[in-house]
mmCIF file of C-alpha atoms in Angstrom:
data_model
loop_
_atom_site.group_PDB
_atom_site.id
_atom_site.type_symbol
_atom_site.label_atom_id
_atom_site.label_comp_id
_atom_site.label_asym_id
_atom_site.label_seq_id
_atom_site.Cartn_x
_atom_site.Cartn_y
_atom_site.Cartn_z
ATOM 1 C CA MET A 1 0.000 0.000 0.000
ATOM 2 C CA THR A 2 1.198 3.544 -0.702
ATOM 3 C CA LYS A 3 1.582 6.257 1.940
ATOM 4 C CA LYS A 4 -1.420 8.010 0.377
ATOM 5 C CA ALA A 5 -3.540 4.869 0.682
ATOM 6 C CA ASP A 6 -2.352 4.514 4.298
ATOM 7 C CA LEU A 7 -3.667 7.997 5.053
ATOM 8 C CA PHE A 8 -7.022 7.373 3.378
ATOM 9 C CA GLU A 9 -7.395 4.129 5.325
ATOM 10 C CA ALA A 10 -6.498 5.837 8.618
ATOM 11 C CA ILE A 11 -9.115 8.595 8.209
ATOM 12 C CA ALA A 12 -11.887 6.399 6.772
ATOM 13 C CA GLY A 13 -15.024 6.495 8.926
ATOM 14 C CA LYS A 14 -13.695 9.188 11.264
ATOM 15 C CA ASN A 15 -16.213 11.917 10.229
ATOM 16 C CA ARG A 16 -13.465 14.449 9.442
ATOM 17 C CA GLY A 17 -11.794 13.559 12.757
ATOM 18 C CA LEU A 18 -14.849 14.089 14.958
ATOM 19 C CA VAL A 19 -15.099 10.434 16.039
ATOM 20 C CA ALA A 20 -11.371 9.586 16.008
ATOM 21 C CA THR A 21 -9.966 8.295 19.293
ATOM 22 C CA GLU A 22 -6.700 9.693 20.645
ATOM 23 C CA LEU A 23 -4.873 6.582 19.420
ATOM 24 C CA GLU A 24 -6.436 6.947 15.950
ATOM 25 C CA LYS A 25 -5.504 10.647 15.865
ATOM 26 C CA GLN A 26 -1.882 9.705 16.589
ATOM 27 C CA ALA A 27 -1.909 7.127 13.772
ATOM 28 C CA ILE A 28 -3.454 9.701 11.406
ATOM 29 C CA SER A 29 -0.842 12.275 12.420
ATOM 30 C CA ILE A 30 1.939 9.787 11.593
ATOM 31 C CA ALA A 31 0.305 8.935 8.238
ATOM 32 C CA ILE A 32 0.065 12.659 7.409
ATOM 33 C CA ALA A 33 3.718 13.301 8.332
ATOM 34 C CA ASN A 34 4.850 10.286 6.274
ATOM 35 C CA LEU A 35 2.986 11.605 3.243
ATOM 36 C CA GLU A 36 4.259 15.176 3.740
ATOM 37 C CA ASP A 37 7.812 13.774 3.511
ATOM 38 C CA LEU A 38 6.940 12.639 -0.028
ATOM 39 C CA ASN A 39 5.370 15.921 -1.194
ATOM 40 C CA PRO A 40 5.606 15.882 -5.011
ATOM 41 C CA THR A 41 5.092 19.655 -5.173
ATOM 42 C CA PRO A 42 7.778 21.318 -2.999
ATOM 43 C CA ARG A 43 6.628 24.816 -4.063
ATOM 44 C CA PRO A 44 2.817 24.467 -3.969
ATOM 45 C CA VAL A 45 2.147 28.209 -4.037
ATOM 46 C CA GLU A 46 3.850 28.240 -7.449
ATOM 47 C CA ALA A 47 1.556 25.467 -8.785
ATOM 48 C CA PRO A 48 -1.750 27.256 -9.463
ATOM 49 C CA GLU A 49 -2.926 24.507 -11.825
ATOM 50 C CA LEU A 50 -2.936 22.088 -8.849
ATOM 51 C CA LEU A 51 -4.001 24.522 -6.124
ATOM 52 C CA ASP A 52 -6.962 26.075 -7.929
ATOM 53 C CA GLY A 53 -10.380 24.440 -7.603
ATOM 54 C CA ASN A 54 -12.945 23.126 -5.168
ATOM 55 C CA TRP A 55 -11.583 21.037 -2.311
ATOM 56 C CA LEU A 56 -13.558 18.812 0.089
ATOM 57 C CA LEU A 57 -12.389 18.563 3.707
ATOM 58 C CA ILE A 58 -11.942 14.921 4.715
ATOM 59 C CA TYR A 59 -9.977 15.335 7.973
ATOM 60 C CA THR A 60 -9.033 18.133 10.348
ATOM 61 C CA THR A 61 -7.855 18.794 13.881
ATOM 62 C CA SER A 62 -9.474 22.271 13.841
ATOM 63 C CA LYS A 63 -11.700 22.558 16.906
ATOM 64 C CA THR A 64 -13.640 25.371 15.221
ATOM 65 C CA LEU A 65 -14.646 23.148 12.302
ATOM 66 C CA LEU A 66 -15.225 20.031 14.406
ATOM 67 C CA ASN A 67 -17.449 21.991 16.805
ATOM 68 C CA LEU A 68 -19.798 22.885 13.926
ATOM 69 C CA ASP A 69 -21.066 19.309 14.182
ATOM 70 C CA ARG A 70 -22.204 19.925 17.751
ATOM 71 C CA LEU A 71 -25.040 22.267 16.768
ATOM 72 C CA PRO A 72 -28.332 21.065 18.315
ATOM 73 C CA LEU A 73 -30.664 19.331 15.808
ATOM 74 C CA TYR A 74 -28.147 19.828 12.999
ATOM 75 C CA LYS A 75 -25.311 17.894 11.417
ATOM 76 C CA VAL A 76 -22.584 19.229 9.202
ATOM 77 C CA GLY A 77 -22.618 17.997 5.619
ATOM 78 C CA PRO A 78 -19.766 18.587 3.185
ATOM 79 C CA ILE A 79 -17.228 21.292 4.025
ATOM 80 C CA TYR A 80 -15.605 22.868 0.985
ATOM 81 C CA GLN A 81 -12.625 25.125 0.546
ATOM 82 C CA CYS A 82 -12.755 26.640 -2.912
ATOM 83 C CA ILE A 83 -9.560 28.335 -4.078
ATOM 84 C CA ARG A 84 -9.481 30.813 -6.945
ATOM 85 C CA VAL A 85 -5.818 31.525 -7.602
ATOM 86 C CA GLY A 86 -6.580 34.169 -10.255
ATOM 87 C CA SER A 87 -8.229 36.455 -7.692
ATOM 88 C CA ASN A 88 -6.319 35.199 -4.607
ATOM 89 C CA SER A 89 -9.691 34.225 -3.098
ATOM 90 C CA VAL A 90 -10.728 31.436 -0.746
ATOM 91 C CA TYR A 91 -14.346 30.457 -0.106
ATOM 92 C CA ASN A 92 -14.972 28.216 2.913
ATOM 93 C CA ILE A 93 -18.447 26.671 2.713
ATOM 94 C CA ALA A 94 -20.050 24.281 5.235
ATOM 95 C CA GLU A 95 -23.431 22.766 4.380
ATOM 96 C CA ILE A 96 -25.621 22.170 7.451
ATOM 97 C CA TYR A 97 -28.448 19.616 7.559
ATOM 98 C CA GLY A 98 -31.110 18.712 10.096
ATOM 99 C CA LEU A 99 -34.745 19.696 10.138
ATOM 100 C CA PRO A 100 -36.488 19.373 6.744
ATOM 101 C CA SER A 101 -36.523 22.599 4.705
ATOM 102 C CA LEU A 102 -34.164 24.232 7.192
ATOM 103 C CA GLU A 103 -30.860 23.230 5.623
ATOM 104 C CA GLY A 104 -28.271 25.834 6.460
ATOM 105 C CA LEU A 105 -25.006 27.223 5.226
ATOM 106 C CA ILE A 106 -22.001 28.742 6.962
ATOM 107 C CA SER A 107 -19.501 30.487 4.727
ATOM 108 C CA VAL A 108 -16.421 32.601 5.272
ATOM 109 C CA THR A 109 -14.565 34.247 2.409
ATOM 110 C CA ALA A 110 -10.969 35.381 2.471
ATOM 111 C CA LYS A 111 -8.128 36.755 0.401
ATOM 112 C CA PHE A 112 -4.715 35.126 0.466
ATOM 113 C CA ASP A 113 -1.234 36.346 -0.359
ATOM 114 C CA PRO A 114 1.770 34.081 -0.897
ATOM 115 C CA THR A 115 4.518 34.806 1.631
ATOM 116 C CA SER A 116 6.831 31.921 0.648
ATOM 117 C CA GLU A 117 6.875 28.979 -1.756
ATOM 118 C CA ARG A 118 4.529 27.036 0.554
ATOM 119 C CA ARG A 119 2.917 29.591 2.894
ATOM 120 C CA VAL A 120 0.022 31.969 2.314
ATOM 121 C CA SER A 121 -1.257 34.656 4.647
ATOM 122 C CA VAL A 122 -5.046 34.670 4.907
ATOM 123 C CA LYS A 123 -7.292 37.666 5.612
ATOM 124 C CA PHE A 124 -10.940 36.825 6.218
ATOM 125 C CA ASN A 125 -13.303 39.441 4.824
ATOM 126 C CA ARG A 126 -16.926 38.214 4.783
ATOM 127 C CA SER A 127 -19.173 35.778 6.633
ATOM 128 C CA ILE A 128 -22.530 34.476 5.385
ATOM 129 C CA ILE A 129 -24.768 32.337 7.614
ATOM 130 C CA GLY A 130 -28.303 31.401 6.650
ATOM 131 C CA LEU A 131 -30.775 28.933 5.228
ATOM 132 C CA GLN A 132 -29.825 27.439 1.879
ATOM 133 C CA ARG A 133 -33.249 28.055 0.339
ATOM 134 C CA PHE A 134 -33.260 31.775 1.259
ATOM 135 C CA ILE A 135 -29.709 32.214 0.014
ATOM 136 C CA GLY A 136 -30.509 30.376 -3.221
ATOM 137 C CA TYR A 137 -27.709 27.891 -2.574
ATOM 138 C CA GLU A 138 -27.429 25.118 -5.160
ATOM 139 C CA SER A 139 -23.723 24.269 -5.193
ATOM 140 C CA PRO A 140 -20.394 25.798 -4.167
ATOM 141 C CA GLU A 141 -19.800 26.953 -7.764
ATOM 142 C CA ASN A 142 -23.186 28.688 -8.036
ATOM 143 C CA PHE A 143 -22.745 30.280 -4.598
ATOM 144 C CA ILE A 144 -19.270 31.623 -5.459
ATOM 145 C CA GLN A 145 -20.628 33.147 -8.677
ATOM 146 C CA GLN A 146 -23.267 34.979 -6.636
ATOM 147 C CA ILE A 147 -20.666 36.240 -4.145
ATOM 148 C CA ASP A 148 -18.358 37.413 -6.930
ATOM 149 C CA ALA A 149 -21.300 39.218 -8.584
ATOM 150 C CA GLY A 150 -21.687 41.240 -5.350
ATOM 151 C CA LYS A 151 -24.987 39.716 -4.242
ATOM 152 C CA LYS A 152 -26.183 40.629 -0.755
ATOM 153 C CA PHE A 153 -27.901 37.575 0.717
ATOM 154 C CA ILE A 154 -31.033 37.231 2.849
ATOM 155 C CA ALA A 155 -28.976 35.900 5.728
ATOM 156 C CA ALA A 156 -26.496 37.017 8.335
ATOM 157 C CA ASP A 157 -24.173 38.543 5.735
ATOM 158 C CA PHE A 158 -21.509 40.786 7.180
ATOM 159 C CA PRO A 159 -17.979 41.978 6.515
ATOM 160 C CA LEU A 160 -15.148 40.847 8.753
ATOM 161 C CA ASN A 161 -12.462 43.237 9.924
ATOM 162 C CA SER A 162 -9.455 41.662 8.225
ATOM 163 C CA GLY A 163 -7.111 43.336 10.676
ATOM 164 C CA GLU A 164 -8.443 41.060 13.399
ATOM 165 C CA GLN A 165 -9.378 37.994 11.330
ATOM 166 C CA GLN A 166 -6.184 36.747 9.761
ATOM 167 C CA GLY A 167 -3.755 33.881 9.856
ATOM 168 C CA TRP A 168 -1.504 31.773 7.667
ATOM 169 C CA LEU A 169 -1.490 28.331 6.117
ATOM 170 C CA ASP A 170 1.424 26.143 5.065
ATOM 171 C CA ILE A 171 0.626 23.808 2.183
ATOM 172 C CA THR A 172 2.664 20.759 3.139
ATOM 173 C CA TYR A 173 1.464 18.329 0.467
ATOM 174 C CA LEU A 174 -0.118 18.934 -2.933
ATOM 175 C CA ASP A 175 -0.837 16.687 -5.880
ATOM 176 C CA ASN A 176 -3.617 16.545 -8.462
ATOM 177 C CA ASN A 177 -6.276 15.380 -5.966
ATOM 178 C CA LEU A 178 -4.937 15.719 -2.404
ATOM 179 C CA ARG A 179 -3.869 18.729 -0.360
ATOM 180 C CA ILE A 180 -2.593 18.888 3.217
ATOM 181 C CA GLY A 181 -2.209 22.151 5.089
ATOM 182 C CA ARG A 182 -1.102 23.272 8.545
ATOM 183 C CA GLY A 183 -2.510 26.481 9.976
ATOM 184 C CA ASN A 184 -1.196 29.109 12.354
ATOM 185 C CA GLU A 185 -3.298 27.687 15.229
ATOM 186 C CA GLY A 186 -1.679 24.268 14.876
ATOM 187 C CA SER A 187 -4.576 22.686 13.001
ATOM 188 C CA VAL A 188 -4.114 20.189 10.186
ATOM 189 C CA PHE A 189 -6.399 20.042 7.141
ATOM 190 C CA VAL A 190 -6.636 17.170 4.653
ATOM 191 C CA LEU A 191 -8.684 17.838 1.518
ATOM 192 C CA THR A 192 -9.458 16.071 -1.740
ATOM 193 C CA LYS A 193 -10.474 17.663 -5.040
ATOM 194 C CA ALA A 194 -14.258 17.845 -5.180
#
């Protein structure tokens, strides 16, 4: 089995890390580090053809993201991170499910700037929280088009003060369908191309 297959096996059935035991988290951490050692793209920031696109989160240690699944009566569906290299934009989109007809959406948009061959600084600039049907949400692609067109949504739609809401992300592994990143708060993110 390859190191990549080892990682996929280790995170299978762990609900993005939410139901992983401490022992499983350690095994996943080792599998991630082993794969990072084999990174085929040592300068990921300089590989826009690989970086650009819609990514699906399959594992994280981020308490912020994992705590989304603790909302009463709701469960988190897919969590996307959509990167648009041409505009240095990132769109984080979490689909929320629970009560019929009350499917929700939590989204945070950001701008990023490369600071090294594998690190980007991130400045969050807008948050949108609401019901999918009121927002007109159909897919990440459709939603991003609406944001880029300047649409104001019937939702909690507010700007974020980028001076306070910023961080950085190291891209530690990147190939044509897998990306691993490590954030400034110590969180790890494993994503596959959606």
